[in-house]
Amino acid sequence: AQSVAQPEDQVNVAEGNPLTVKCTYSVSGNPYLFWYVQYPNRGLQFLLKYITGDNLVKGSYGFEAEFNKSQTSFHLKKPSALVSDSALYFCAVRVPLSGNTPLVFGKGTRLSVIA
Amino acid sequence: DGGITQSPKYLFRKEGQNVTLSCEQNLNHDAMYWYRQDPGQGLRLIYYSQIVNDFQKGDIAEGYSVSREKKESFPLTVTSAQKNPTAFYLCASKRSGRGQETQYFGPGTRLLVL
């Protein structure tokens, strides 16, 4: 079975400092990994994904994530946090056994960027 | 969100009542999904459909039903058997094929029990 763990319910960071939101996964097979962001009372917005190739992937709003197969991790990072980055972040995984199997999500991490 | 609409934005259910949440997409996506979001629990899969006239149960299907009669539409009915329906419901869709890996989400419907 596939699973995703986001070990931190809440991450606080000062504006301008680098941020990291952690994600580890457990799958059998090669994973497809995703990060989404959710603002209050809104749907999820896609940030970035790792499918294959370069382990460092870049996404929207200056975010990036690094796929680490040996540590089964896919941490989300940003060099300089903005107050507007404050939101709920979800990591998700899928193993492409068939084309449209659903994503499995972590429980989310609330990021708070303090001015 | 674009291309996926969910209605209504807020829905109130009385005891013993069935209610239906609408999800429509104009993206020509083959697959559609329903998730339930509760605080601190992330997103849990209710049902999904990979093609028209076919759907599969997710992890928490009890008390819910779906249909997929048209490619664009995947309505979710919350039946009276669902004893704790208060949650935020999210619909998503995805195109089939290589390179089409991303699920896109609608804006959500918040269901409240009166």
PDB file of C-alpha atoms in Angstrom:
ATOM      1  CA  ALA A   1       0.000   0.000   0.000  1.00  0.00           C
ATOM      2  CA  GLN A   2       1.082   3.532  -0.683  1.00  0.00           C
ATOM      3  CA  SER A   3       1.379   6.087   2.094  1.00  0.00           C
ATOM      4  CA  VAL A   4       2.709   9.559   2.682  1.00  0.00           C
ATOM      5  CA  ALA A   5       3.893  11.085   5.936  1.00  0.00           C
ATOM      6  CA  GLN A   6       4.196  14.770   6.680  1.00  0.00           C
ATOM      7  CA  PRO A   7       5.805  14.693  10.114  1.00  0.00           C
ATOM      8  CA  GLU A   8       5.109  18.330  11.015  1.00  0.00           C
ATOM      9  CA  ASP A   9       1.577  19.615  11.517  1.00  0.00           C
ATOM     10  CA  GLN A  10       2.853  23.197  11.644  1.00  0.00           C
ATOM     11  CA  VAL A  11       5.961  24.986  10.413  1.00  0.00           C
ATOM     12  CA  ASN A  12       6.727  28.554  11.416  1.00  0.00           C
ATOM     13  CA  VAL A  13       9.333  30.630   9.603  1.00  0.00           C
ATOM     14  CA  ALA A  14      10.280  34.289   9.506  1.00  0.00           C
ATOM     15  CA  GLU A  15       9.767  36.186   6.290  1.00  0.00           C
ATOM     16  CA  GLY A  16      12.915  36.144   4.174  1.00  0.00           C
ATOM     17  CA  ASN A  17      14.249  32.955   5.746  1.00  0.00           C
ATOM     18  CA  PRO A  18      14.436  29.663   3.868  1.00  0.00           C
ATOM     19  CA  LEU A  19      11.615  27.208   4.442  1.00  0.00           C
ATOM     20  CA  THR A  20      11.365  23.425   4.309  1.00  0.00           C
ATOM     21  CA  VAL A  21       8.222  21.324   4.515  1.00  0.00           C
ATOM     22  CA  LYS A  22       9.009  17.650   4.955  1.00  0.00           C
ATOM     23  CA  CYS A  23       7.482  14.645   3.204  1.00  0.00           C
ATOM     24  CA  THR A  24       8.394  10.965   3.244  1.00  0.00           C
ATOM     25  CA  TYR A  25       6.664   8.227   1.316  1.00  0.00           C
ATOM     26  CA  SER A  26       6.250   4.472   1.293  1.00  0.00           C
ATOM     27  CA  VAL A  27       5.463   2.686  -1.967  1.00  0.00           C
ATOM     28  CA  SER A  28       6.392  -0.461  -3.809  1.00  0.00           C
ATOM     29  CA  GLY A  29       7.658   0.638  -7.183  1.00  0.00           C
ATOM     30  CA  ASN A  30       8.750   3.950  -8.587  1.00  0.00           C
ATOM     31  CA  PRO A  31       6.694   6.819  -7.193  1.00  0.00           C
ATOM     32  CA  TYR A  32       5.186   9.841  -8.801  1.00  0.00           C
ATOM     33  CA  LEU A  33       5.340  12.622  -6.179  1.00  0.00           C
ATOM     34  CA  PHE A  34       3.402  15.863  -5.957  1.00  0.00           C
ATOM     35  CA  TRP A  35       3.053  18.983  -3.831  1.00  0.00           C
ATOM     36  CA  TYR A  36      -0.150  20.992  -3.615  1.00  0.00           C
ATOM     37  CA  VAL A  37      -1.030  24.166  -1.701  1.00  0.00           C
ATOM     38  CA  GLN A  38      -4.414  25.080  -0.240  1.00  0.00           C
ATOM     39  CA  TYR A  39      -5.578  28.514   0.852  1.00  0.00           C
ATOM     40  CA  PRO A  40      -8.550  28.835   3.249  1.00  0.00           C
ATOM     41  CA  ASN A  41     -11.829  27.507   1.859  1.00  0.00           C
ATOM     42  CA  ARG A  42     -10.301  26.867  -1.549  1.00  0.00           C
ATOM     43  CA  GLY A  43      -9.410  23.834  -3.609  1.00  0.00           C
ATOM     44  CA  LEU A  44      -5.892  22.493  -3.945  1.00  0.00           C
ATOM     45  CA  GLN A  45      -3.471  24.177  -6.322  1.00  0.00           C
ATOM     46  CA  PHE A  46      -0.749  22.135  -7.994  1.00  0.00           C
ATOM     47  CA  LEU A  47       2.795  23.321  -7.169  1.00  0.00           C
ATOM     48  CA  LEU A  48       5.179  20.763  -8.633  1.00  0.00           C
ATOM     49  CA  LYS A  49       5.758  17.095  -9.347  1.00  0.00           C
ATOM     50  CA  TYR A  50       8.520  14.533  -9.718  1.00  0.00           C
ATOM     51  CA  ILE A  51       7.974  11.875 -12.341  1.00  0.00           C
ATOM     52  CA  THR A  52      11.446  10.949 -13.527  1.00  0.00           C
ATOM     53  CA  GLY A  53      14.776  12.554 -14.372  1.00  0.00           C
ATOM     54  CA  ASP A  54      16.460  15.324 -12.391  1.00  0.00           C
ATOM     55  CA  ASN A  55      15.959  14.861  -8.662  1.00  0.00           C
ATOM     56  CA  LEU A  56      15.516  18.607  -8.112  1.00  0.00           C
ATOM     57  CA  VAL A  57      12.252  19.878  -9.515  1.00  0.00           C
ATOM     58  CA  LYS A  58      11.153  23.480  -9.679  1.00  0.00           C
ATOM     59  CA  GLY A  59       7.580  24.627  -9.484  1.00  0.00           C
ATOM     60  CA  SER A  60       5.285  27.572  -9.085  1.00  0.00           C
ATOM     61  CA  TYR A  61       5.915  30.623  -6.872  1.00  0.00           C
ATOM     62  CA  GLY A  62       9.630  29.867  -6.427  1.00  0.00           C
ATOM     63  CA  PHE A  63       9.125  26.500  -4.730  1.00  0.00           C
ATOM     64  CA  GLU A  64      11.301  23.490  -5.405  1.00  0.00           C
ATOM     65  CA  ALA A  65      11.529  19.946  -4.104  1.00  0.00           C
ATOM     66  CA  GLU A  66      14.209  17.291  -4.070  1.00  0.00           C
ATOM     67  CA  PHE A  67      13.479  13.635  -4.650  1.00  0.00           C
ATOM     68  CA  ASN A  68      15.730  11.435  -2.509  1.00  0.00           C
ATOM     69  CA  LYS A  69      15.197   7.780  -3.286  1.00  0.00           C
ATOM     70  CA  SER A  70      17.485   6.416  -0.579  1.00  0.00           C
ATOM     71  CA  GLN A  71      15.704   8.409   2.119  1.00  0.00           C
ATOM     72  CA  THR A  72      12.271   8.059   0.454  1.00  0.00           C
ATOM     73  CA  SER A  73      11.758  11.785   0.847  1.00  0.00           C
ATOM     74  CA  PHE A  74      10.433  14.653  -1.228  1.00  0.00           C
ATOM     75  CA  HIS A  75      10.864  17.792   0.863  1.00  0.00           C
ATOM     76  CA  LEU A  76       9.454  21.107  -0.347  1.00  0.00           C
ATOM     77  CA  LYS A  77      11.774  24.119  -0.152  1.00  0.00           C
ATOM     78  CA  LYS A  78      11.913  27.791  -0.884  1.00  0.00           C
ATOM     79  CA  PRO A  79      15.010  29.989  -0.444  1.00  0.00           C
ATOM     80  CA  SER A  80      13.171  33.045   0.902  1.00  0.00           C
ATOM     81  CA  ALA A  81       9.704  32.797   2.454  1.00  0.00           C
ATOM     82  CA  LEU A  82       6.947  35.336   1.899  1.00  0.00           C
ATOM     83  CA  VAL A  83       4.004  36.085   4.182  1.00  0.00           C
ATOM     84  CA  SER A  84       1.782  35.148   1.249  1.00  0.00           C
ATOM     85  CA  ASP A  85       3.222  31.607   1.336  1.00  0.00           C
ATOM     86  CA  SER A  86       1.249  30.988   4.523  1.00  0.00           C
ATOM     87  CA  ALA A  87      -1.125  28.143   3.673  1.00  0.00           C
ATOM     88  CA  LEU A  88      -1.722  24.405   4.033  1.00  0.00           C
ATOM     89  CA  TYR A  89       0.641  22.207   2.030  1.00  0.00           C
ATOM     90  CA  PHE A  90      -0.024  18.640   0.944  1.00  0.00           C
ATOM     91  CA  CYS A  91       2.363  16.020  -0.345  1.00  0.00           C
ATOM     92  CA  ALA A  92       0.914  13.215  -2.476  1.00  0.00           C
ATOM     93  CA  VAL A  93       2.114  10.023  -4.141  1.00  0.00           C
ATOM     94  CA  ARG A  94       0.960   7.707  -6.871  1.00  0.00           C
ATOM     95  CA  VAL A  95       2.402   4.508  -8.257  1.00  0.00           C
ATOM     96  CA  PRO A  96       1.390   4.243 -11.898  1.00  0.00           C
ATOM     97  CA  LEU A  97       0.085   0.683 -11.814  1.00  0.00           C
ATOM     98  CA  SER A  98      -2.603   1.827 -14.192  1.00  0.00           C
ATOM     99  CA  GLY A  99      -3.096   5.158 -15.781  1.00  0.00           C
ATOM    100  CA  ASN A 100      -5.532   6.920 -13.499  1.00  0.00           C
ATOM    101  CA  THR A 101      -5.073   5.515 -10.033  1.00  0.00           C
ATOM    102  CA  PRO A 102      -5.793   8.198  -7.436  1.00  0.00           C
ATOM    103  CA  LEU A 103      -3.260  10.217  -5.511  1.00  0.00           C
ATOM    104  CA  VAL A 104      -2.688   9.328  -1.870  1.00  0.00           C
ATOM    105  CA  PHE A 105      -2.227  12.406   0.297  1.00  0.00           C
ATOM    106  CA  GLY A 106      -0.405  13.205   3.490  1.00  0.00           C
ATOM    107  CA  LYS A 107      -2.270  14.918   6.317  1.00  0.00           C
ATOM    108  CA  GLY A 108      -0.930  18.332   5.421  1.00  0.00           C
ATOM    109  CA  THR A 109       1.447  20.832   6.991  1.00  0.00           C
ATOM    110  CA  ARG A 110       0.345  24.323   7.895  1.00  0.00           C
ATOM    111  CA  LEU A 111       3.013  26.862   7.016  1.00  0.00           C
ATOM    112  CA  SER A 112       2.979  30.172   8.817  1.00  0.00           C
ATOM    113  CA  VAL A 113       5.346  32.891   7.605  1.00  0.00           C
ATOM    114  CA  ILE A 114       5.755  35.673  10.123  1.00  0.00           C
ATOM    115  CA  ALA A 115       6.610  39.206   9.051  1.00  0.00           C
TER     116      ALA A 115
ATOM    117  CA  ASP B   1      -9.202  25.576 -10.015  1.00  0.00           C
ATOM    118  CA  GLY B   2     -10.059  26.554 -13.612  1.00  0.00           C
ATOM    119  CA  GLY B   3     -12.159  24.237 -15.691  1.00  0.00           C
ATOM    120  CA  ILE B   4     -13.588  22.307 -12.749  1.00  0.00           C
ATOM    121  CA  THR B   5     -16.685  23.657 -11.081  1.00  0.00           C
ATOM    122  CA  GLN B   6     -18.331  22.451  -7.911  1.00  0.00           C
ATOM    123  CA  SER B   7     -21.720  23.531  -6.672  1.00  0.00           C
ATOM    124  CA  PRO B   8     -23.029  24.636  -4.381  1.00  0.00           C
ATOM    125  CA  LYS B   9     -20.248  26.289  -2.401  1.00  0.00           C
ATOM    126  CA  TYR B  10     -22.132  25.609   0.847  1.00  0.00           C
ATOM    127  CA  LEU B  11     -24.735  22.917   1.401  1.00  0.00           C
ATOM    128  CA  PHE B  12     -26.892  22.213   4.415  1.00  0.00           C
ATOM    129  CA  ARG B  13     -28.287  18.783   5.136  1.00  0.00           C
ATOM    130  CA  LYS B  14     -31.116  17.879   7.468  1.00  0.00           C
ATOM    131  CA  GLU B  15     -31.284  14.612   9.378  1.00  0.00           C
ATOM    132  CA  GLY B  16     -32.275  11.693   7.139  1.00  0.00           C
ATOM    133  CA  GLN B  17     -31.854  13.686   3.951  1.00  0.00           C
ATOM    134  CA  ASN B  18     -29.865  12.717   0.873  1.00  0.00           C
ATOM    135  CA  VAL B  19     -27.974  15.551  -0.784  1.00  0.00           C
ATOM    136  CA  THR B  20     -26.079  15.692  -4.057  1.00  0.00           C
ATOM    137  CA  LEU B  21     -22.883  17.612  -4.731  1.00  0.00           C
ATOM    138  CA  SER B  22     -22.187  18.603  -8.296  1.00  0.00           C
ATOM    139  CA  CYS B  23     -18.827  18.374 -10.066  1.00  0.00           C
ATOM    140  CA  GLU B  24     -18.434  19.403 -13.698  1.00  0.00           C
ATOM    141  CA  GLN B  25     -15.292  19.727 -15.806  1.00  0.00           C
ATOM    142  CA  ASN B  26     -14.773  21.107 -19.302  1.00  0.00           C
ATOM    143  CA  LEU B  27     -11.172  19.917 -19.616  1.00  0.00           C
ATOM    144  CA  ASN B  28     -12.002  16.706 -21.504  1.00  0.00           C
ATOM    145  CA  HIS B  29     -10.447  14.725 -18.646  1.00  0.00           C
ATOM    146  CA  ASP B  30     -11.139  11.018 -18.493  1.00  0.00           C
ATOM    147  CA  ALA B  31     -10.734  10.419 -14.767  1.00  0.00           C
ATOM    148  CA  MET B  32     -12.572  12.118 -11.920  1.00  0.00           C
ATOM    149  CA  TYR B  33     -12.213  11.797  -8.166  1.00  0.00           C
ATOM    150  CA  TRP B  34     -14.005  12.725  -4.943  1.00  0.00           C
ATOM    151  CA  TYR B  35     -12.106  13.411  -1.748  1.00  0.00           C
ATOM    152  CA  ARG B  36     -13.275  14.360   1.698  1.00  0.00           C
ATOM    153  CA  GLN B  37     -11.219  16.765   3.815  1.00  0.00           C
ATOM    154  CA  ASP B  38     -11.471  16.921   7.591  1.00  0.00           C
ATOM    155  CA  PRO B  39      -9.211  19.040   9.805  1.00  0.00           C
ATOM    156  CA  GLY B  40      -5.982  17.221  10.621  1.00  0.00           C
ATOM    157  CA  GLN B  41      -6.821  14.218   8.435  1.00  0.00           C
ATOM    158  CA  GLY B  42      -5.775  15.379   5.034  1.00  0.00           C
ATOM    159  CA  LEU B  43      -7.710  14.210   1.990  1.00  0.00           C
ATOM    160  CA  ARG B  44      -9.381  10.818   1.948  1.00  0.00           C
ATOM    161  CA  LEU B  45     -10.652   9.205  -1.251  1.00  0.00           C
ATOM    162  CA  ILE B  46     -14.379   8.500  -1.475  1.00  0.00           C
ATOM    163  CA  TYR B  47     -14.890   7.316  -5.076  1.00  0.00           C
ATOM    164  CA  TYR B  48     -13.167   7.645  -8.391  1.00  0.00           C
ATOM    165  CA  SER B  49     -14.005   7.028 -12.020  1.00  0.00           C
ATOM    166  CA  GLN B  50     -11.481   6.293 -14.735  1.00  0.00           C
ATOM    167  CA  ILE B  51     -13.951   6.300 -17.628  1.00  0.00           C
ATOM    168  CA  VAL B  52     -17.607   6.964 -18.290  1.00  0.00           C
ATOM    169  CA  ASN B  53     -20.029   4.423 -16.797  1.00  0.00           C
ATOM    170  CA  ASP B  54     -17.381   3.007 -14.486  1.00  0.00           C
ATOM    171  CA  PHE B  55     -16.339   3.915 -10.942  1.00  0.00           C
ATOM    172  CA  GLN B  56     -14.511   2.380  -7.993  1.00  0.00           C
ATOM    173  CA  LYS B  57     -14.825   2.748  -4.245  1.00  0.00           C
ATOM    174  CA  GLY B  58     -12.147   4.591  -2.369  1.00  0.00           C
ATOM    175  CA  ASP B  59     -11.149   4.290   1.267  1.00  0.00           C
ATOM    176  CA  ILE B  60     -14.318   5.795   2.776  1.00  0.00           C
ATOM    177  CA  ALA B  61     -17.147   4.994   0.324  1.00  0.00           C
ATOM    178  CA  GLU B  62     -19.721   3.929   2.929  1.00  0.00           C
ATOM    179  CA  GLY B  63     -22.678   6.312   3.005  1.00  0.00           C
ATOM    180  CA  TYR B  64     -21.869   7.810  -0.387  1.00  0.00           C
ATOM    181  CA  SER B  65     -22.871   7.041  -3.973  1.00  0.00           C
ATOM    182  CA  VAL B  66     -21.781   8.337  -7.383  1.00  0.00           C
ATOM    183  CA  SER B  67     -22.644   8.107 -11.052  1.00  0.00           C
ATOM    184  CA  ARG B  68     -20.672   8.801 -14.211  1.00  0.00           C
ATOM    185  CA  GLU B  69     -23.131   8.987 -17.064  1.00  0.00           C
ATOM    186  CA  LYS B  70     -21.275  11.761 -18.869  1.00  0.00           C
ATOM    187  CA  LYS B  71     -17.594  12.436 -19.211  1.00  0.00           C
ATOM    188  CA  GLU B  72     -17.982  15.986 -17.892  1.00  0.00           C
ATOM    189  CA  SER B  73     -19.956  15.171 -14.765  1.00  0.00           C
ATOM    190  CA  PHE B  74     -19.347  13.140 -11.603  1.00  0.00           C
ATOM    191  CA  PRO B  75     -22.000  13.926  -8.968  1.00  0.00           C
ATOM    192  CA  LEU B  76     -21.623  12.699  -5.404  1.00  0.00           C
ATOM    193  CA  THR B  77     -24.648  11.832  -3.273  1.00  0.00           C
ATOM    194  CA  VAL B  78     -24.287  11.890   0.482  1.00  0.00           C
ATOM    195  CA  THR B  79     -26.930   9.512   1.779  1.00  0.00           C
ATOM    196  CA  SER B  80     -28.628   9.375   5.154  1.00  0.00           C
ATOM    197  CA  ALA B  81     -26.380   6.388   5.951  1.00  0.00           C
ATOM    198  CA  GLN B  82     -23.424   8.744   6.246  1.00  0.00           C
ATOM    199  CA  LYS B  83     -23.641   9.634   9.926  1.00  0.00           C
ATOM    200  CA  ASN B  84     -20.944  12.269  10.024  1.00  0.00           C
ATOM    201  CA  PRO B  85     -21.115  14.127   6.718  1.00  0.00           C
ATOM    202  CA  THR B  86     -19.862  17.529   7.869  1.00  0.00           C
ATOM    203  CA  ALA B  87     -16.676  18.122   5.861  1.00  0.00           C
ATOM    204  CA  PHE B  88     -15.153  19.918   2.892  1.00  0.00           C
ATOM    205  CA  TYR B  89     -15.626  17.912  -0.311  1.00  0.00           C
ATOM    206  CA  LEU B  90     -13.175  18.224  -3.168  1.00  0.00           C
ATOM    207  CA  CYS B  91     -13.578  16.993  -6.713  1.00  0.00           C
ATOM    208  CA  ALA B  92     -10.592  16.461  -8.997  1.00  0.00           C
ATOM    209  CA  SER B  93      -9.976  15.334 -12.548  1.00  0.00           C
ATOM    210  CA  LYS B  94      -7.097  14.107 -14.679  1.00  0.00           C
ATOM    211  CA  ARG B  95      -6.377  13.497 -18.310  1.00  0.00           C
ATOM    212  CA  SER B  96      -5.281  10.012 -19.371  1.00  0.00           C
ATOM    213  CA  GLY B  97      -2.058   9.242 -21.162  1.00  0.00           C
ATOM    214  CA  ARG B  98       1.670   9.547 -20.790  1.00  0.00           C
ATOM    215  CA  GLY B  99       2.806  12.813 -19.349  1.00  0.00           C
ATOM    216  CA  GLN B 100      -0.651  13.559 -17.989  1.00  0.00           C
ATOM    217  CA  GLU B 101       0.075  12.844 -14.368  1.00  0.00           C
ATOM    218  CA  THR B 102      -1.425  15.792 -12.537  1.00  0.00           C
ATOM    219  CA  GLN B 103      -4.801  15.834 -10.827  1.00  0.00           C
ATOM    220  CA  TYR B 104      -6.540  19.215 -10.861  1.00  0.00           C
ATOM    221  CA  PHE B 105      -8.993  20.256  -8.188  1.00  0.00           C
ATOM    222  CA  GLY B 106     -12.237  22.162  -8.064  1.00  0.00           C
ATOM    223  CA  PRO B 107     -12.967  24.863  -5.465  1.00  0.00           C
ATOM    224  CA  GLY B 108     -14.800  22.542  -3.076  1.00  0.00           C
ATOM    225  CA  THR B 109     -18.195  22.267  -1.389  1.00  0.00           C
ATOM    226  CA  ARG B 110     -18.603  22.625   2.354  1.00  0.00           C
ATOM    227  CA  LEU B 111     -21.367  20.401   3.721  1.00  0.00           C
ATOM    228  CA  LEU B 112     -22.923  21.247   7.057  1.00  0.00           C
ATOM    229  CA  VAL B 113     -25.562  19.372   9.012  1.00  0.00           C
ATOM    230  CA  LEU B 114     -28.507  21.283  10.483  1.00  0.00           C
TER     231      LEU B 114
END
